Short mmCIF file of N, CA and C and ligand atoms in Angstrom, two decimals:
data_model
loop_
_atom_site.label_atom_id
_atom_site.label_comp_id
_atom_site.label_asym_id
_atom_site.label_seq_id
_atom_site.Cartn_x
_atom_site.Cartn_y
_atom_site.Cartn_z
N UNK A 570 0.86 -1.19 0.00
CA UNK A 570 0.00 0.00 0.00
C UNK A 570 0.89 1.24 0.00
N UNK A 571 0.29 1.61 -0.47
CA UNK A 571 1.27 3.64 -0.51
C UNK A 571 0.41 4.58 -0.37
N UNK A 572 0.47 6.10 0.01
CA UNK A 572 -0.19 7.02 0.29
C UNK A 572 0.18 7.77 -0.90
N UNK A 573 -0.69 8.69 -1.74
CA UNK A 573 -0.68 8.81 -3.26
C UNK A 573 -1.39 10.16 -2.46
N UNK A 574 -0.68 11.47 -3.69
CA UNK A 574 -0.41 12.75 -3.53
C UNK A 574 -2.20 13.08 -3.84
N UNK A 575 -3.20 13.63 -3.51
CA UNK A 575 -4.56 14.53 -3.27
C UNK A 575 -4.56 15.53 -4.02
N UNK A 576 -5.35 15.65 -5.10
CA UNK A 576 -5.19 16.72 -5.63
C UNK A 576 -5.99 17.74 -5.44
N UNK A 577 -5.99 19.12 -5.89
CA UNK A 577 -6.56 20.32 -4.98
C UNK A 577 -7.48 20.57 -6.48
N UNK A 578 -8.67 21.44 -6.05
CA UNK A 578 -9.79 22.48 -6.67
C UNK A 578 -8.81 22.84 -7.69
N UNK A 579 -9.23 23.17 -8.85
CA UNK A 579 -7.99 23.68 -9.84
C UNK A 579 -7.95 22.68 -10.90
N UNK A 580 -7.49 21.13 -10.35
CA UNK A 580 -6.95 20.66 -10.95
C UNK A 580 -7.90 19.51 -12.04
N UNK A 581 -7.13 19.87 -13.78
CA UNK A 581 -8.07 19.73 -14.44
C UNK A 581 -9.26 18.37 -14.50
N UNK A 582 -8.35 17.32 -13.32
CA UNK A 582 -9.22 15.83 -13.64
C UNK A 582 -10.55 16.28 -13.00
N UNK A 583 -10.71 17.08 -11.95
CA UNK A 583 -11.73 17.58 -10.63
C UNK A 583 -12.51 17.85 -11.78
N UNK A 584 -12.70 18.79 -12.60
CA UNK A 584 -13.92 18.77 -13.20
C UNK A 584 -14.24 18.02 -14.97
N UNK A 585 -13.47 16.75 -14.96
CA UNK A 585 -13.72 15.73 -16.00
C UNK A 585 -14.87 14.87 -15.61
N UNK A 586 -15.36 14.42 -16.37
CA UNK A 586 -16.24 12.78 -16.83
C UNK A 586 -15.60 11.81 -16.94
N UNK A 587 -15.42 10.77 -15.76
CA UNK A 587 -14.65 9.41 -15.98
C UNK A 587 -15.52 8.37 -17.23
N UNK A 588 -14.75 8.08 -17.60
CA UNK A 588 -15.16 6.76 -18.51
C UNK A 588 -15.61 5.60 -18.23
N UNK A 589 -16.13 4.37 -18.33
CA UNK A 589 -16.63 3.18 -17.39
C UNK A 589 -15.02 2.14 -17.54
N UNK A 590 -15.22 1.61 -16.16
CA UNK A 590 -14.10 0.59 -16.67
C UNK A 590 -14.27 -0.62 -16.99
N UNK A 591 -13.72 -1.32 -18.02
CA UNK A 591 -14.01 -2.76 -18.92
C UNK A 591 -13.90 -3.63 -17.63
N UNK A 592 -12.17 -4.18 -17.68
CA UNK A 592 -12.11 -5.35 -16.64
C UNK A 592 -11.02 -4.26 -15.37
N UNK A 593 -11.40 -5.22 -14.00
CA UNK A 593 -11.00 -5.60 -12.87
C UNK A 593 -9.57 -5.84 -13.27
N UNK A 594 -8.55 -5.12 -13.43
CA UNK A 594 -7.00 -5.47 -13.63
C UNK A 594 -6.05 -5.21 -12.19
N UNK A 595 -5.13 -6.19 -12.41
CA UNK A 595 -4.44 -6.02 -10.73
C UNK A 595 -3.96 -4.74 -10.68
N UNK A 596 -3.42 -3.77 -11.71
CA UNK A 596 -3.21 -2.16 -11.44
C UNK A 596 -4.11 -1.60 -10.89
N UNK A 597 -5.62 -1.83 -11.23
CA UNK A 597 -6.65 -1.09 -10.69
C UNK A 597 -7.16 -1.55 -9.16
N UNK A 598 -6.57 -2.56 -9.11
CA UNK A 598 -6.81 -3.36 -7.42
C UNK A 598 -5.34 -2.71 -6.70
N UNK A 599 -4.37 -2.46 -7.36
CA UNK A 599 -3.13 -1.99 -6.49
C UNK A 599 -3.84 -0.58 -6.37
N UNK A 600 -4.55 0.07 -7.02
CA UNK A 600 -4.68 1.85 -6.69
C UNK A 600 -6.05 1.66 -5.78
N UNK A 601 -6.91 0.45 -5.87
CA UNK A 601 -7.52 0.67 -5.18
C UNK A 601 -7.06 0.55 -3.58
N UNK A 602 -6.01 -0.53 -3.45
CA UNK A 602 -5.40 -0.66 -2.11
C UNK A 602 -4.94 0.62 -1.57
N UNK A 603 -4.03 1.46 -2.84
CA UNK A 603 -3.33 2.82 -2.50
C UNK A 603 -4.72 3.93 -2.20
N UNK A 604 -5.58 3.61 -2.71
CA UNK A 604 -6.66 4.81 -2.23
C UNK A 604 -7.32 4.39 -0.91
N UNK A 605 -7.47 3.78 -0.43
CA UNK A 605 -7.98 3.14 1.30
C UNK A 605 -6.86 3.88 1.80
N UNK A 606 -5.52 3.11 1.52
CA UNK A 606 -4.45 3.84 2.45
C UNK A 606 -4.33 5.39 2.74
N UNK A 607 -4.96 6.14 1.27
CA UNK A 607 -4.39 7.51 1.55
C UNK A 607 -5.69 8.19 2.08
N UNK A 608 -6.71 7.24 2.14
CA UNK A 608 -8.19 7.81 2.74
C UNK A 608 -7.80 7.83 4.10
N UNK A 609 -7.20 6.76 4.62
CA UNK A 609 -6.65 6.51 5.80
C UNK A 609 -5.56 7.49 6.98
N UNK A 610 -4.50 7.12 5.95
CA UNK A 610 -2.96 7.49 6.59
C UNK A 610 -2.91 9.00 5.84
N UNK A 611 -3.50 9.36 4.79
CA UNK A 611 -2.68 10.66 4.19
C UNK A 611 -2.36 11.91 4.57
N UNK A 612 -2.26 12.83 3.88
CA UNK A 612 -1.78 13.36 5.14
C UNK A 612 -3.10 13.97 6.08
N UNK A 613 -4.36 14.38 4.94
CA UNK A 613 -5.29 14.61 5.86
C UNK A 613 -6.18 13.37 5.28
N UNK A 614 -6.73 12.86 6.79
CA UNK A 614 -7.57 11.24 6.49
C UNK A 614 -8.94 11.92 6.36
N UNK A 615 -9.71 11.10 5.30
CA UNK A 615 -11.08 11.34 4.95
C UNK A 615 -11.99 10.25 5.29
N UNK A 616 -13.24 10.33 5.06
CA UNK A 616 -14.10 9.35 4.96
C UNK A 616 -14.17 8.67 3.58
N UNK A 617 -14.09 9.44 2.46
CA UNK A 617 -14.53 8.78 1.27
C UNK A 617 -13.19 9.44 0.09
N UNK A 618 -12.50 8.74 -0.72
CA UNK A 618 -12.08 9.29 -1.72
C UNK A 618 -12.64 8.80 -3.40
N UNK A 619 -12.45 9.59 -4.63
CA UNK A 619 -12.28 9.36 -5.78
C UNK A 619 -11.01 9.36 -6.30
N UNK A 620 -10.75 8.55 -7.49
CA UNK A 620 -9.77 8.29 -8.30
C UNK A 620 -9.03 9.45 -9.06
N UNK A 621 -10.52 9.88 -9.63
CA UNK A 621 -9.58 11.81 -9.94
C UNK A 621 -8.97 12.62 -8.88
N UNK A 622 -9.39 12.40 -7.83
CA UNK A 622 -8.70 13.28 -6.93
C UNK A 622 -6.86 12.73 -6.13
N UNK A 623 -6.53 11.67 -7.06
CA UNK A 623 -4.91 10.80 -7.01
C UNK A 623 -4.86 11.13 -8.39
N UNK A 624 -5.15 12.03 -9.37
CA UNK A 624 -4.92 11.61 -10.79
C UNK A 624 -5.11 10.65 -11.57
N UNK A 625 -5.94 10.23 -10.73
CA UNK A 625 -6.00 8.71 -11.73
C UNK A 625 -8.02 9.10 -12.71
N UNK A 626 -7.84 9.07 -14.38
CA UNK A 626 -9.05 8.94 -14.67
C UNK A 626 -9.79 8.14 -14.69
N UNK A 627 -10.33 7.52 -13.33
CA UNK A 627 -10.70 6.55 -13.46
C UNK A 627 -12.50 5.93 -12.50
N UNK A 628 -13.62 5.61 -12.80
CA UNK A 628 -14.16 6.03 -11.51
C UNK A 628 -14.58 4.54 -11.03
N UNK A 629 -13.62 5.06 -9.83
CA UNK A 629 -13.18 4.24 -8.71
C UNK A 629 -13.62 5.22 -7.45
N UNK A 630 -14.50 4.80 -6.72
CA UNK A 630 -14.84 5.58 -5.15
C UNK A 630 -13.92 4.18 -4.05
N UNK A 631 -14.11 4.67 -3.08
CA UNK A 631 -13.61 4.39 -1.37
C UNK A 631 -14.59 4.87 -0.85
N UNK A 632 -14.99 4.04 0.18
CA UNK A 632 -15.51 4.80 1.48
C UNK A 632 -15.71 4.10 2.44
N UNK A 633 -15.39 4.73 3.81
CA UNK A 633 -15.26 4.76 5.11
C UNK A 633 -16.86 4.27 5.78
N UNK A 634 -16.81 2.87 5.70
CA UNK A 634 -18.41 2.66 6.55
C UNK A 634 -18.30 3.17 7.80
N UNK A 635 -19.58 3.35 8.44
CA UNK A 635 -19.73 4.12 10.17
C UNK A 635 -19.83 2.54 10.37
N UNK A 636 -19.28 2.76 11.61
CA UNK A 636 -19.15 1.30 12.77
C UNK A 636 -20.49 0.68 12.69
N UNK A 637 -21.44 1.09 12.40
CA UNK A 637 -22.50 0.12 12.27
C UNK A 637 -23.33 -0.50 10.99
N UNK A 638 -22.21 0.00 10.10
CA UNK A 638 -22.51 -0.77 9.04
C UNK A 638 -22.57 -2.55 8.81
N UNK A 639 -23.71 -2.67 8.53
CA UNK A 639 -24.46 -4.04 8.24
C UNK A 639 -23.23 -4.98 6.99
N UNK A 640 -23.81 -4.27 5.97
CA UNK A 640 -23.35 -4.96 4.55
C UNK A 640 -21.85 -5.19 4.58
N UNK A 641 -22.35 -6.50 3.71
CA UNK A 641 -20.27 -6.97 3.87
C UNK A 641 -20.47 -6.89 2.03
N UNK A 642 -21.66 -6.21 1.42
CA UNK A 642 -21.61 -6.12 -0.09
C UNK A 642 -19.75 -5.35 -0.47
N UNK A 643 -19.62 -5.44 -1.27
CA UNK A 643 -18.24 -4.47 -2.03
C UNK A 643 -17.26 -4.00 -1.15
N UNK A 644 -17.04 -4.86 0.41
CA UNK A 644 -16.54 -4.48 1.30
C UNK A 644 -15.38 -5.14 0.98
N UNK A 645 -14.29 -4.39 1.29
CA UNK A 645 -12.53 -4.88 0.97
C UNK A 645 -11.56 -4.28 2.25
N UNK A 646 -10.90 -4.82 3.16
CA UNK A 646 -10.27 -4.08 3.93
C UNK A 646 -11.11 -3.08 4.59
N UNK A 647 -12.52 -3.39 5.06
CA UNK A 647 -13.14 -2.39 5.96
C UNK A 647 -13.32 -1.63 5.20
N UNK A 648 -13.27 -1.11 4.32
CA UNK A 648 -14.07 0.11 3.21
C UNK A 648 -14.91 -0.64 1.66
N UNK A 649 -15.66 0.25 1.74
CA UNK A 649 -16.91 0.12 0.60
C UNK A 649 -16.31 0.51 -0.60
N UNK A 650 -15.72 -0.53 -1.83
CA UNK A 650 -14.98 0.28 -3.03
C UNK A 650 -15.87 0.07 -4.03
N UNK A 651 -16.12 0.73 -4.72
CA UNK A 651 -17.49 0.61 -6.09
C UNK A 651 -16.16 0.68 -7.29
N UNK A 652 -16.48 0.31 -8.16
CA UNK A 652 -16.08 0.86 -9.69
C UNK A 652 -17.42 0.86 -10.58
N UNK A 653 -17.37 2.01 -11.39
CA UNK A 653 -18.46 2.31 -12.24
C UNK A 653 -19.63 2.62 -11.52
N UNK A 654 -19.70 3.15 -10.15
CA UNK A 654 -20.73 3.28 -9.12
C UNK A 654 -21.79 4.56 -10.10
N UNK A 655 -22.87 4.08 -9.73
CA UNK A 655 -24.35 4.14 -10.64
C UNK A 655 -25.53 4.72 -9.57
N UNK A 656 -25.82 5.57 -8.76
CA UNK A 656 -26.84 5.84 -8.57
C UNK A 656 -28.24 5.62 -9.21
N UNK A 657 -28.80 4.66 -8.93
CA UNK A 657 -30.00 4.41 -9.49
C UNK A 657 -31.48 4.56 -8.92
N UNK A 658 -31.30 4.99 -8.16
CA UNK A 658 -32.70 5.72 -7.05
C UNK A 658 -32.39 6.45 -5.90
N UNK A 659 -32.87 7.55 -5.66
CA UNK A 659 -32.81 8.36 -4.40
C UNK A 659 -33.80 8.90 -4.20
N UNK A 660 -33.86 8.46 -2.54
CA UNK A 660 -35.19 9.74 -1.76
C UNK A 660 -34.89 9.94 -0.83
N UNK A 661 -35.61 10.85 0.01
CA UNK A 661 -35.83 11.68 1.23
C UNK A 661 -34.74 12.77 0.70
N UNK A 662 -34.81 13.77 2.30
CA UNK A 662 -33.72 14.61 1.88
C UNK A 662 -32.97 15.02 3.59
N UNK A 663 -31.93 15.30 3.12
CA UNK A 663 -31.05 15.51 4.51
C UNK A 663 -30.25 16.74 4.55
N UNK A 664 -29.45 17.73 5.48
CA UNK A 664 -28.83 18.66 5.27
C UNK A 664 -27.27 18.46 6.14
N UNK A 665 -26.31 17.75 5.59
CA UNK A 665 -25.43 17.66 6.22
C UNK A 665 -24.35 18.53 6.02
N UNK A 666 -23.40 18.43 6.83
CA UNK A 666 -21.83 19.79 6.37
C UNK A 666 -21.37 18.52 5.30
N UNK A 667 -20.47 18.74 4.75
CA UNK A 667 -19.62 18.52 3.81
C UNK A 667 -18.52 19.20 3.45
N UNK A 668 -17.37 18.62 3.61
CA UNK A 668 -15.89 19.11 3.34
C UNK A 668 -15.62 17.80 2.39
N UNK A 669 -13.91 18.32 1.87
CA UNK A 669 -13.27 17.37 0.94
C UNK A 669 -11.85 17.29 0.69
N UNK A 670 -11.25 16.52 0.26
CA UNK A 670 -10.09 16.34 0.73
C UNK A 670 -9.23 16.99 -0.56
N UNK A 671 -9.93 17.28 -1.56
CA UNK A 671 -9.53 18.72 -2.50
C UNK A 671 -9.67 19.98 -2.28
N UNK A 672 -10.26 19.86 -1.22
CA UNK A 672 -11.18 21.79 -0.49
C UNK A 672 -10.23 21.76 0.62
N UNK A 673 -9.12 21.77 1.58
CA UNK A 673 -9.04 21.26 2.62
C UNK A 673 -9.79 22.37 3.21
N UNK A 674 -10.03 22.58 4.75
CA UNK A 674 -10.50 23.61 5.33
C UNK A 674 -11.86 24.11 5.16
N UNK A 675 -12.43 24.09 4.29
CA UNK A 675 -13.91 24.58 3.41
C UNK A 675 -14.71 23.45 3.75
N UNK A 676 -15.67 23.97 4.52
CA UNK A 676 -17.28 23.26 4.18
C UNK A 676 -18.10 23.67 4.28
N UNK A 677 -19.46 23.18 3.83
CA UNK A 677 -20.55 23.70 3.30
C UNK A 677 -21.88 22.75 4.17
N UNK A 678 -22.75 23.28 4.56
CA UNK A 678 -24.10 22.39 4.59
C UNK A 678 -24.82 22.27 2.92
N UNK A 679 -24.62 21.00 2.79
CA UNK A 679 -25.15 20.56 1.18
C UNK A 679 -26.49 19.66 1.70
N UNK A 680 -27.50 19.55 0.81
CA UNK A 680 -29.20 19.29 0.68
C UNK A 680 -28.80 18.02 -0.39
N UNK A 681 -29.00 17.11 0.40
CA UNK A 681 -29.33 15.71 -0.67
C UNK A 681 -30.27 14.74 -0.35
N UNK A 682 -30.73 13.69 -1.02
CA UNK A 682 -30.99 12.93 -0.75
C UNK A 682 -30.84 11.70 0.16
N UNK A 683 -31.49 11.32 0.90
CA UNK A 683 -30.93 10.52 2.36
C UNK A 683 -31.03 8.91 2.11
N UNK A 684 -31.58 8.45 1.25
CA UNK A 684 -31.62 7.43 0.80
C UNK A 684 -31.11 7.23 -0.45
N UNK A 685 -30.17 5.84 -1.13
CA UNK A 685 -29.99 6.26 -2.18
C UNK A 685 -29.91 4.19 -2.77
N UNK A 686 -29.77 3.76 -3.81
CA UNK A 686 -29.46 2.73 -4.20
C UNK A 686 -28.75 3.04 -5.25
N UNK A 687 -27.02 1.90 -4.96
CA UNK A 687 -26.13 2.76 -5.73
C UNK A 687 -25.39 0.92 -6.49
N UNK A 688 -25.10 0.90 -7.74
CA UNK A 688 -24.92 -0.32 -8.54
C UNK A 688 -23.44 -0.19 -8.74
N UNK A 689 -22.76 -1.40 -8.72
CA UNK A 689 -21.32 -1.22 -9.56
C UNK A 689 -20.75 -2.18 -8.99
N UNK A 690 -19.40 -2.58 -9.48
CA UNK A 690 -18.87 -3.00 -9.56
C UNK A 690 -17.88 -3.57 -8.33
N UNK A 691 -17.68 -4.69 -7.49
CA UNK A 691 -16.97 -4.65 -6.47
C UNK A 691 -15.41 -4.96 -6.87
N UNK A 692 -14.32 -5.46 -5.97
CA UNK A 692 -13.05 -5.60 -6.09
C UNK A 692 -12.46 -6.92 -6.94
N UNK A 693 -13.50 -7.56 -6.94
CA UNK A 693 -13.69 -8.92 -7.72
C UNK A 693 -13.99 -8.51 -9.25
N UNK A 694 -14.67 -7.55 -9.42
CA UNK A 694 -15.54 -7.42 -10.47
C UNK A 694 -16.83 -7.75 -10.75
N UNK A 695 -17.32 -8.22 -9.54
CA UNK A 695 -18.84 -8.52 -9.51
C UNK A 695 -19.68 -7.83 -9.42
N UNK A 696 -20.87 -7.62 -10.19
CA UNK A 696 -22.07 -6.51 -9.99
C UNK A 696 -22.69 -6.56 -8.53
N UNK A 697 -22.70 -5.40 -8.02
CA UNK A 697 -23.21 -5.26 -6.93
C UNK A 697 -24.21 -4.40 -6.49
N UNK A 698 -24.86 -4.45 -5.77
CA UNK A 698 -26.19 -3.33 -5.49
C UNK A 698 -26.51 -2.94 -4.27
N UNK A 699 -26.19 -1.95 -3.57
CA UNK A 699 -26.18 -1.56 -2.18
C UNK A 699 -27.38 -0.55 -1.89
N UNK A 700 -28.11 -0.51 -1.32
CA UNK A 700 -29.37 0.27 -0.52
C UNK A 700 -28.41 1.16 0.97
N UNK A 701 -28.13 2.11 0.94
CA UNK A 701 -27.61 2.70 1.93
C UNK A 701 -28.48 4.04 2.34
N UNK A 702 -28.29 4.28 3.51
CA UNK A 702 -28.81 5.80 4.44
C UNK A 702 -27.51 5.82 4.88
N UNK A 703 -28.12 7.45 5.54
CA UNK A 703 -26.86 8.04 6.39
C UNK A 703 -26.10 8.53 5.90
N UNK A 704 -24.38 8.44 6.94
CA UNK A 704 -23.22 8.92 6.21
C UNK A 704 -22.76 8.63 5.19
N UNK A 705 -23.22 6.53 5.26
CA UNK A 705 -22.49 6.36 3.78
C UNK A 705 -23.36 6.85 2.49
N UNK A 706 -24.73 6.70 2.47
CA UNK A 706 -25.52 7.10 1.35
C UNK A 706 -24.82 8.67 1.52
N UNK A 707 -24.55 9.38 2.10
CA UNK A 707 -24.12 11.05 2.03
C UNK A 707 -22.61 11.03 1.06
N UNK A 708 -21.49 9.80 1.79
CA UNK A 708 -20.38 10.00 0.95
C UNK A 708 -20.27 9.40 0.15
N UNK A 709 -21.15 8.37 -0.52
CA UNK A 709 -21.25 7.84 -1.98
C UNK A 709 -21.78 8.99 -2.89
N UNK A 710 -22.64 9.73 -2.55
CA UNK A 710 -23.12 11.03 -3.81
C UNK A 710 -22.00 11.99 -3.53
N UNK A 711 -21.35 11.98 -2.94
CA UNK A 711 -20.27 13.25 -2.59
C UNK A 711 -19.15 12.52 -3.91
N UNK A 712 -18.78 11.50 -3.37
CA UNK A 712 -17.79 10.85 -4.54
C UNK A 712 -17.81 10.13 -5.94
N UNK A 713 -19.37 9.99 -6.11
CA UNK A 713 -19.87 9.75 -7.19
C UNK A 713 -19.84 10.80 -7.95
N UNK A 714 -20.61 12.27 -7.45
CA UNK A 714 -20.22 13.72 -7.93
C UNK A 714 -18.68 13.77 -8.35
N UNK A 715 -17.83 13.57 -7.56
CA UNK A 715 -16.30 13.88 -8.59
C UNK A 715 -15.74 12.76 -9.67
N UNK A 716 -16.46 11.60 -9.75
CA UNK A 716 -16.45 10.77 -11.26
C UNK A 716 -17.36 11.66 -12.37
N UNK A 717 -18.20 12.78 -12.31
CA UNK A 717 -19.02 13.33 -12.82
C UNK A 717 -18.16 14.85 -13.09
N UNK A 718 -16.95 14.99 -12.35
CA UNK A 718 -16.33 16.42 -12.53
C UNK A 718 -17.16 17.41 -11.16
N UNK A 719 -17.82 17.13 -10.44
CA UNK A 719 -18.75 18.09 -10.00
C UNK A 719 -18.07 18.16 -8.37
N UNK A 720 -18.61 18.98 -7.84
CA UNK A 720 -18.06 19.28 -6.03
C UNK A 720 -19.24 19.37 -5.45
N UNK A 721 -18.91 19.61 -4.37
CA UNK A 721 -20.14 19.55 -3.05
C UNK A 721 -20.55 20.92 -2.87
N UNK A 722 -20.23 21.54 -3.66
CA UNK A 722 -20.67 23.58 -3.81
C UNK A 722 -21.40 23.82 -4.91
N UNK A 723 -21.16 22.55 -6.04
CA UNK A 723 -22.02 22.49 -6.82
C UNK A 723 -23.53 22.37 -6.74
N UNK A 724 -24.01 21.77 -5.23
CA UNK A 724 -25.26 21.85 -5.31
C UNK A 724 -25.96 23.10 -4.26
N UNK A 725 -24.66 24.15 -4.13
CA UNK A 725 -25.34 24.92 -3.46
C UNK A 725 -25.93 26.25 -4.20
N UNK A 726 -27.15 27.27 -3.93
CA UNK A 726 -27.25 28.61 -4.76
C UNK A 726 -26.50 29.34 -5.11
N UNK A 727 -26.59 29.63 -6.56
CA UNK A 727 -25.40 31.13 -6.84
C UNK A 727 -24.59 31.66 -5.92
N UNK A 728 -25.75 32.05 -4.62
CA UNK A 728 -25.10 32.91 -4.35
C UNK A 728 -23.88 32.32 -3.14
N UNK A 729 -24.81 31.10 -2.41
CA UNK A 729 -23.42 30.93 -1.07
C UNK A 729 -22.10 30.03 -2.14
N UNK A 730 -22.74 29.12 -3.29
CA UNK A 730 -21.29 28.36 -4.42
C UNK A 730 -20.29 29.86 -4.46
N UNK A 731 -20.71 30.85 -4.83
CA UNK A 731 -19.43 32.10 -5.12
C UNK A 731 -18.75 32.11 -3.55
N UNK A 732 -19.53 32.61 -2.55
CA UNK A 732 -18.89 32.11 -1.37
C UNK A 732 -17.60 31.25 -0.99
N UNK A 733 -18.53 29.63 -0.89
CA UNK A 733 -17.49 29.02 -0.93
C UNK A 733 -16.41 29.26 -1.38
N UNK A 734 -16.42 29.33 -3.19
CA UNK A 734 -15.70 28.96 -3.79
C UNK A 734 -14.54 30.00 -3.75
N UNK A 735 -14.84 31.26 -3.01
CA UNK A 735 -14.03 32.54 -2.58
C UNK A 735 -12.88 32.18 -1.44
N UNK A 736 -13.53 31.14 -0.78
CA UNK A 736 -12.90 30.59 0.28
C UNK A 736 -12.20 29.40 -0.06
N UNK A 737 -12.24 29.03 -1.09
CA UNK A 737 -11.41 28.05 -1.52
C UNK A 737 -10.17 28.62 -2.19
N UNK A 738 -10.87 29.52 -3.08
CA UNK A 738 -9.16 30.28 -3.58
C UNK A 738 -8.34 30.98 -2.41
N UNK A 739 -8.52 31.17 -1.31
CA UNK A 739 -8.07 31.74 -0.57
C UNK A 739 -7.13 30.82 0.90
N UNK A 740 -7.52 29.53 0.56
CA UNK A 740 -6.98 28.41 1.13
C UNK A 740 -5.74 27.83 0.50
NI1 LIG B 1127 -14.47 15.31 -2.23
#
């Protein structure tokens, strides 16, 4: 495992469209090992990372289950890894803070959906289908958004996104 450099707001993969990935190759299982680690150990530890945010174009999420997570679905080393992760239904709605490990310092209360059912791909390569609430349904749309190019300011109004995003150049 290795801890792999975070990239900041700015940088051009943050607002690309990942591509789907064909096969499960041991490179893409070594970055997935290296992305747990740097969710982990890096220098600042997160709950959830994406693949664009190591440079890699690729969409690959991580994430950090809460201690009472049930599902052993797409579970690898204690974290939830999707490839090609698919939102395919969401309801309710929730208002949580949200920070990111491309923003350091910056967060926002973001409005999403509190329920979500999310499809893709596990570490094997097997199709998988997870029903989640909570934190993790919160940091699967947070990191699904940056396979999409998009941020967590993206879903806020004109007017507090200029905000933020004032406070991001200034970080
Ligand atoms: Ni993020």
């Amino acid at each position: 495992m290795a801890i792999l450099q975070v990239t900041r707001h700015g940088d051009p993969l943050l607002t690309a469209r990942m591509e789907p990935i064909g096969d499960v190759t041991d490179e893409i299982r070594t970055l997935l090992d290296d992305m747990i680690d740097t969710m982990r150990n890096g220098e600042t530890p997160g709950v959830g990372l994406a693949a664009p945010q190591v440079g890699r174009a690729l969409p690959i999420i991580v994430a950090e289950p809460p201690p009472d997570h049930e599902g052993t679905e797409a579970v690898y080393n204690g974290a939830v890894v999707l490839m090609n992760p698919e939102i395919v239904y969401a309801t309710g709605n929730t208002i949580i803070e949200e920070g990111c490990l491309s923003c350091p310092g910056v967060t926002a209360e973001v409005e999403r959906p509190s329920h979500i059912v999310i499809k893709g791909l596990d570490r094997d390569g097997n199709a998988v289908k997870l029903e989640v609430e909570g934190a993790l349904a919160r940091i699967f749309q947070h990191e699904v958004d940056h396979l999409h190019g998009k941020f967590f300011f993206d879903h806020l109004n004109p007017i507090k996104r200029q905000l933020v995003k004032a406070r991001i150049r200034r970080t």
